[in-house]
Amino acid sequence: QLQLQESGPGLVKPSETLSLTCSVSGDSINSITYYWAWIRQPPGKGLEWIGTIYYSGSTYYNPSLKSRVTVSVDTAKNQFSLKLTSVTAADTAMYYCARHDYGGPRGFDPWGQGTLVTVSS
Amino acid sequence: DIQMTQSPSSLSASIGDRVTITCRASQSIDNYLNWYQQKPGKAPNLLIYAASSLQSGVPSRFTGSGSGADFTLIISSLQPEDFATYYCQQTYSTPRTFGQGTKVEIK
């Protein structure tokens, strides 16, 4: 059974870089079919897609965040990561990783449990 | 970006009620539309993909329909475990975008 688990600091200072890792178990991240995504949800608000990566390293980003986002993959560790630079309070959110059926119809499934990141000094 | 607009933003319903949630895209997205359920404190869970296909393990009381720009999620007989927030999401183009959510509460 595929499982995803986010990890990383829960508190980041303004202007610094948010770094999170998603560990994938139960399947290989070297999937030909699937991609891997980050999505976030500010407290009490809706969902925002951040970016997606393929095992080969090809990436797709939300233009609203593209200048500050880097998603990378480590196939040896079966992990992928998110870096978001120059964070502000507006980046405070629950951050989820998910498998992404980028070329197909299923969207994001399954999701990790999420990790709350607060931006505060 | 394709804007997704759900209505209503919230609704109150009783056990056994038929519940209808709508989602409108700012342009035609064919049938590239998914529905997710999110319970408090939990990650979203895929319910329906390609507008009308039920994800494995999802009860048959959930039905999706629509194509083009207008879509509907129907819960035929609301159960206690269905009280949650529901999101639509388009898979037609990048960036992938979600509706603002519809919160289904107990009447």
mmCIF file of C-alpha atoms in Angstrom:
data_model
loop_
_atom_site.group_PDB
_atom_site.id
_atom_site.type_symbol
_atom_site.label_atom_id
_atom_site.label_comp_id
_atom_site.label_asym_id
_atom_site.label_seq_id
_atom_site.Cartn_x
_atom_site.Cartn_y
_atom_site.Cartn_z
ATOM 1 C CA GLN A 1 0.000 0.000 0.000
ATOM 2 C CA LEU A 2 1.441 3.330 -1.065
ATOM 3 C CA GLN A 3 2.104 5.753 1.775
ATOM 4 C CA LEU A 4 3.585 9.226 1.808
ATOM 5 C CA GLN A 5 5.009 11.056 4.823
ATOM 6 C CA GLU A 6 6.047 14.692 4.998
ATOM 7 C CA SER A 7 8.838 15.841 7.273
ATOM 8 C CA GLY A 8 10.619 19.083 8.038
ATOM 9 C CA PRO A 9 10.706 22.061 10.401
ATOM 10 C CA GLY A 10 7.378 23.252 11.703
ATOM 11 C CA LEU A 11 8.594 26.801 12.223
ATOM 12 C CA VAL A 12 10.431 28.968 9.705
ATOM 13 C CA LYS A 13 11.480 32.580 10.118
ATOM 14 C CA PRO A 14 10.342 35.229 7.642
ATOM 15 C CA SER A 15 12.675 35.665 4.660
ATOM 16 C CA GLU A 16 14.188 32.226 5.206
ATOM 17 C CA THR A 17 13.750 29.031 3.186
ATOM 18 C CA LEU A 18 11.123 26.417 3.900
ATOM 19 C CA SER A 19 12.407 22.886 3.257
ATOM 20 C CA LEU A 20 10.277 19.752 3.370
ATOM 21 C CA THR A 21 10.789 16.134 2.363
ATOM 22 C CA CYS A 22 8.226 13.538 1.359
ATOM 23 C CA SER A 23 9.170 9.914 1.952
ATOM 24 C CA VAL A 24 7.407 7.399 -0.251
ATOM 25 C CA SER A 25 6.876 3.808 0.855
ATOM 26 C CA GLY A 26 5.027 0.911 -0.679
ATOM 27 C CA ASP A 27 5.988 1.803 -4.230
ATOM 28 C CA SER A 28 8.949 3.086 -6.170
ATOM 29 C CA ILE A 29 9.213 6.777 -6.936
ATOM 30 C CA ASN A 30 10.659 5.631 -10.291
ATOM 31 C CA SER A 31 7.154 5.135 -11.592
ATOM 32 C CA ILE A 32 6.716 5.551 -15.321
ATOM 33 C CA THR A 33 3.055 6.407 -14.833
ATOM 34 C CA TYR A 34 2.946 8.708 -11.868
ATOM 35 C CA TYR A 35 4.404 12.019 -10.810
ATOM 36 C CA TRP A 36 4.829 13.472 -7.317
ATOM 37 C CA ALA A 37 3.322 16.703 -6.052
ATOM 38 C CA TRP A 38 3.223 19.286 -3.302
ATOM 39 C CA ILE A 39 -0.037 21.003 -2.324
ATOM 40 C CA ARG A 40 -0.643 23.429 0.512
ATOM 41 C CA GLN A 41 -3.600 24.683 2.536
ATOM 42 C CA PRO A 42 -3.466 27.807 4.700
ATOM 43 C CA PRO A 43 -5.359 27.435 7.976
ATOM 44 C CA GLY A 44 -9.094 27.522 7.344
ATOM 45 C CA LYS A 45 -8.648 28.046 3.603
ATOM 46 C CA GLY A 46 -8.612 26.088 0.367
ATOM 47 C CA LEU A 47 -6.064 24.024 -1.503
ATOM 48 C CA GLU A 48 -3.257 25.340 -3.694
ATOM 49 C CA TRP A 49 -1.113 23.187 -5.971
ATOM 50 C CA ILE A 50 2.556 24.125 -5.609
ATOM 51 C CA GLY A 51 4.425 21.899 -8.011
ATOM 52 C CA THR A 52 5.001 18.436 -9.426
ATOM 53 C CA ILE A 53 8.038 16.364 -10.333
ATOM 54 C CA TYR A 54 8.683 13.255 -12.403
ATOM 55 C CA TYR A 55 11.317 10.719 -11.360
ATOM 56 C CA SER A 56 13.493 11.930 -14.232
ATOM 57 C CA GLY A 57 13.592 15.379 -12.651
ATOM 58 C CA SER A 58 11.134 17.159 -14.954
ATOM 59 C CA THR A 59 9.209 19.742 -12.975
ATOM 60 C CA TYR A 60 5.986 21.713 -13.282
ATOM 61 C CA TYR A 61 5.286 24.681 -11.031
ATOM 62 C CA ASN A 62 2.409 26.953 -10.178
ATOM 63 C CA PRO A 63 3.304 30.271 -11.840
ATOM 64 C CA SER A 64 2.200 32.114 -8.699
ATOM 65 C CA LEU A 65 5.061 30.478 -6.772
ATOM 66 C CA LYS A 66 7.488 29.544 -9.520
ATOM 67 C CA SER A 67 10.092 32.190 -8.710
ATOM 68 C CA ARG A 68 10.456 30.854 -5.161
ATOM 69 C CA VAL A 69 9.892 27.098 -5.522
ATOM 70 C CA THR A 70 12.184 24.187 -6.225
ATOM 71 C CA VAL A 71 10.983 20.581 -6.192
ATOM 72 C CA SER A 72 13.627 17.874 -6.412
ATOM 73 C CA VAL A 73 13.708 14.086 -6.329
ATOM 74 C CA ASP A 74 16.078 11.575 -4.742
ATOM 75 C CA THR A 75 15.329 8.222 -6.326
ATOM 76 C CA ALA A 76 17.918 6.412 -4.201
ATOM 77 C CA LYS A 77 16.065 7.429 -1.043
ATOM 78 C CA ASN A 78 12.596 7.191 -2.622
ATOM 79 C CA GLN A 79 11.963 10.781 -1.576
ATOM 80 C CA PHE A 80 11.132 14.110 -3.102
ATOM 81 C CA SER A 81 11.548 17.542 -1.613
ATOM 82 C CA LEU A 82 10.219 21.079 -1.606
ATOM 83 C CA LYS A 83 12.128 24.296 -1.098
ATOM 84 C CA LEU A 84 10.311 27.620 -0.867
ATOM 85 C CA THR A 85 12.478 30.694 -0.506
ATOM 86 C CA SER A 86 11.850 34.124 1.002
ATOM 87 C CA VAL A 87 8.866 32.961 3.027
ATOM 88 C CA THR A 88 6.363 35.308 4.624
ATOM 89 C CA ALA A 89 3.405 34.808 6.948
ATOM 90 C CA ALA A 90 1.300 34.121 3.846
ATOM 91 C CA ASP A 91 3.231 30.875 3.402
ATOM 92 C CA THR A 92 1.951 29.536 6.725
ATOM 93 C CA ALA A 93 0.009 26.423 5.760
ATOM 94 C CA MET A 94 -0.438 22.703 5.999
ATOM 95 C CA TYR A 95 1.838 21.239 3.335
ATOM 96 C CA TYR A 96 0.845 17.957 1.731
ATOM 97 C CA CYS A 97 2.691 15.681 -0.625
ATOM 98 C CA ALA A 98 0.788 13.395 -2.949
ATOM 99 C CA ARG A 99 1.160 11.064 -5.877
ATOM 100 C CA HIS A 100 0.066 12.921 -9.004
ATOM 101 C CA ASP A 101 -1.527 11.312 -12.029
ATOM 102 C CA TYR A 102 -0.255 14.235 -14.072
ATOM 103 C CA GLY A 103 -0.883 12.746 -17.499
ATOM 104 C CA GLY A 104 -4.050 10.946 -16.486
ATOM 105 C CA PRO A 105 -7.407 11.628 -14.915
ATOM 106 C CA ARG A 106 -6.943 10.749 -11.271
ATOM 107 C CA GLY A 107 -5.281 13.890 -9.972
ATOM 108 C CA PHE A 108 -3.775 13.666 -6.515
ATOM 109 C CA ASP A 109 -4.063 10.285 -4.812
ATOM 110 C CA PRO A 110 -3.063 9.288 -2.218
ATOM 111 C CA TRP A 111 -1.957 12.160 0.005
ATOM 112 C CA GLY A 112 0.392 12.285 2.947
ATOM 113 C CA GLN A 113 -1.032 13.308 6.299
ATOM 114 C CA GLY A 114 0.420 16.792 5.939
ATOM 115 C CA THR A 115 2.793 18.888 7.981
ATOM 116 C CA LEU A 116 1.999 22.311 9.385
ATOM 117 C CA VAL A 117 4.583 24.996 8.680
ATOM 118 C CA THR A 118 4.301 28.286 10.497
ATOM 119 C CA VAL A 119 6.245 31.327 9.333
ATOM 120 C CA SER A 120 7.004 33.501 12.309
ATOM 121 C CA SER A 121 9.917 35.206 13.980
ATOM 122 C CA ASP B 1 -5.412 30.023 -14.883
ATOM 123 C CA ILE B 2 -8.733 28.187 -14.868
ATOM 124 C CA GLN B 3 -10.920 29.388 -12.000
ATOM 125 C CA MET B 4 -13.107 26.823 -10.268
ATOM 126 C CA THR B 5 -16.195 28.095 -8.447
ATOM 127 C CA GLN B 6 -18.225 25.871 -6.138
ATOM 128 C CA SER B 7 -21.687 26.453 -4.787
ATOM 129 C CA PRO B 8 -22.854 26.611 -2.178
ATOM 130 C CA SER B 9 -19.885 27.422 0.058
ATOM 131 C CA SER B 10 -21.623 25.591 2.862
ATOM 132 C CA LEU B 11 -24.845 23.719 3.482
ATOM 133 C CA SER B 12 -26.684 22.086 6.337
ATOM 134 C CA ALA B 13 -28.326 18.740 5.788
ATOM 135 C CA SER B 14 -29.772 15.829 7.710
ATOM 136 C CA ILE B 15 -28.904 12.161 7.652
ATOM 137 C CA GLY B 16 -30.583 10.580 4.665
ATOM 138 C CA ASP B 17 -30.850 13.810 2.682
ATOM 139 C CA ARG B 18 -29.870 14.087 -0.944
ATOM 140 C CA VAL B 19 -27.086 16.648 -1.262
ATOM 141 C CA THR B 20 -26.019 18.417 -4.440
ATOM 142 C CA ILE B 21 -22.803 20.420 -4.859
ATOM 143 C CA THR B 22 -21.954 22.225 -8.074
ATOM 144 C CA CYS B 23 -18.635 23.272 -9.575
ATOM 145 C CA ARG B 24 -18.203 25.640 -12.500
ATOM 146 C CA ALA B 25 -15.002 26.145 -14.454
ATOM 147 C CA SER B 26 -14.074 29.480 -16.021
ATOM 148 C CA GLN B 27 -13.691 27.704 -19.364
ATOM 149 C CA SER B 28 -14.475 24.308 -20.815
ATOM 150 C CA ILE B 29 -12.418 21.521 -19.259
ATOM 151 C CA ASP B 30 -14.132 18.591 -21.013
ATOM 152 C CA ASN B 31 -14.426 15.976 -18.258
ATOM 153 C CA TYR B 32 -11.097 16.750 -16.574
ATOM 154 C CA LEU B 33 -12.633 17.231 -13.157
ATOM 155 C CA ASN B 34 -12.017 15.506 -9.838
ATOM 156 C CA TRP B 35 -13.819 15.638 -6.503
ATOM 157 C CA TYR B 36 -12.142 15.282 -3.106
ATOM 158 C CA GLN B 37 -13.509 14.900 0.419
ATOM 159 C CA GLN B 38 -11.633 16.403 3.344
ATOM 160 C CA LYS B 39 -12.533 15.664 6.946
ATOM 161 C CA PRO B 40 -11.314 17.951 9.750
ATOM 162 C CA GLY B 41 -7.642 17.467 10.505
ATOM 163 C CA LYS B 42 -7.176 15.043 7.624
ATOM 164 C CA ALA B 43 -5.756 15.150 4.138
ATOM 165 C CA PRO B 44 -8.153 15.276 1.186
ATOM 166 C CA ASN B 45 -9.261 11.973 -0.279
ATOM 167 C CA LEU B 46 -10.072 11.387 -3.953
ATOM 168 C CA LEU B 47 -13.735 10.502 -4.470
ATOM 169 C CA ILE B 48 -14.394 10.892 -8.173
ATOM 170 C CA TYR B 49 -12.138 11.361 -11.180
ATOM 171 C CA ALA B 50 -12.830 12.218 -14.797
ATOM 172 C CA ALA B 51 -16.056 13.884 -13.680
ATOM 173 C CA SER B 52 -18.017 10.677 -13.122
ATOM 174 C CA SER B 53 -15.705 7.748 -12.334
ATOM 175 C CA LEU B 54 -15.889 6.500 -8.767
ATOM 176 C CA GLN B 55 -12.531 5.956 -7.123
ATOM 177 C CA SER B 56 -12.030 2.451 -5.761
ATOM 178 C CA GLY B 57 -13.463 2.015 -2.285
ATOM 179 C CA VAL B 58 -15.756 5.052 -2.459
ATOM 180 C CA PRO B 59 -19.419 4.295 -1.630
ATOM 181 C CA SER B 60 -21.854 4.280 -4.518
ATOM 182 C CA ARG B 61 -23.995 6.974 -2.895
ATOM 183 C CA PHE B 62 -21.477 9.441 -4.366
ATOM 184 C CA THR B 63 -22.152 10.351 -7.986
ATOM 185 C CA GLY B 64 -20.396 12.818 -10.231
ATOM 186 C CA SER B 65 -21.671 14.225 -13.479
ATOM 187 C CA GLY B 66 -21.096 16.984 -15.987
ATOM 188 C CA SER B 67 -18.791 18.008 -18.774
ATOM 189 C CA GLY B 68 -17.583 21.206 -20.342
ATOM 190 C CA ALA B 69 -17.734 23.823 -17.609
ATOM 191 C CA ASP B 70 -20.488 22.619 -15.274
ATOM 192 C CA PHE B 71 -20.216 19.709 -12.881
ATOM 193 C CA THR B 72 -22.193 18.205 -10.033
ATOM 194 C CA LEU B 73 -21.432 15.991 -7.065
ATOM 195 C CA ILE B 74 -24.441 14.258 -5.551
ATOM 196 C CA ILE B 75 -24.605 12.361 -2.300
ATOM 197 C CA SER B 76 -27.782 10.330 -2.639
ATOM 198 C CA SER B 77 -28.380 9.641 1.050
ATOM 199 C CA LEU B 78 -26.160 11.549 3.450
ATOM 200 C CA GLN B 79 -24.445 9.446 6.095
ATOM 201 C CA PRO B 80 -22.784 10.590 9.339
ATOM 202 C CA GLU B 81 -19.316 10.001 7.892
ATOM 203 C CA ASP B 82 -20.067 12.290 4.927
ATOM 204 C CA PHE B 83 -19.957 15.498 6.948
ATOM 205 C CA ALA B 84 -16.845 17.094 5.522
ATOM 206 C CA THR B 85 -15.612 19.677 3.051
ATOM 207 C CA TYR B 86 -15.701 18.812 -0.637
ATOM 208 C CA TYR B 87 -13.398 20.256 -3.287
ATOM 209 C CA CYS B 88 -13.482 20.093 -7.045
ATOM 210 C CA GLN B 89 -10.217 20.254 -9.004
ATOM 211 C CA GLN B 90 -9.478 20.561 -12.706
ATOM 212 C CA THR B 91 -6.868 18.414 -14.411
ATOM 213 C CA TYR B 92 -7.263 20.090 -17.811
ATOM 214 C CA SER B 93 -4.347 22.470 -17.639
ATOM 215 C CA THR B 94 -1.466 23.727 -15.558
ATOM 216 C CA PRO B 95 -1.645 25.192 -12.994
ATOM 217 C CA ARG B 96 -3.967 22.625 -11.486
ATOM 218 C CA THR B 97 -6.613 24.545 -9.561
ATOM 219 C CA PHE B 98 -9.206 23.738 -6.914
ATOM 220 C CA GLY B 99 -12.585 25.129 -6.061
ATOM 221 C CA GLN B 100 -12.898 26.990 -2.767
ATOM 222 C CA GLY B 101 -14.678 24.098 -1.109
ATOM 223 C CA THR B 102 -18.180 23.252 0.092
ATOM 224 C CA LYS B 103 -18.616 22.459 3.750
ATOM 225 C CA VAL B 104 -21.393 19.970 4.494
ATOM 226 C CA GLU B 105 -22.628 20.363 8.059
ATOM 227 C CA ILE B 106 -25.182 18.617 10.219
ATOM 228 C CA LYS B 107 -28.592 20.248 10.398
#
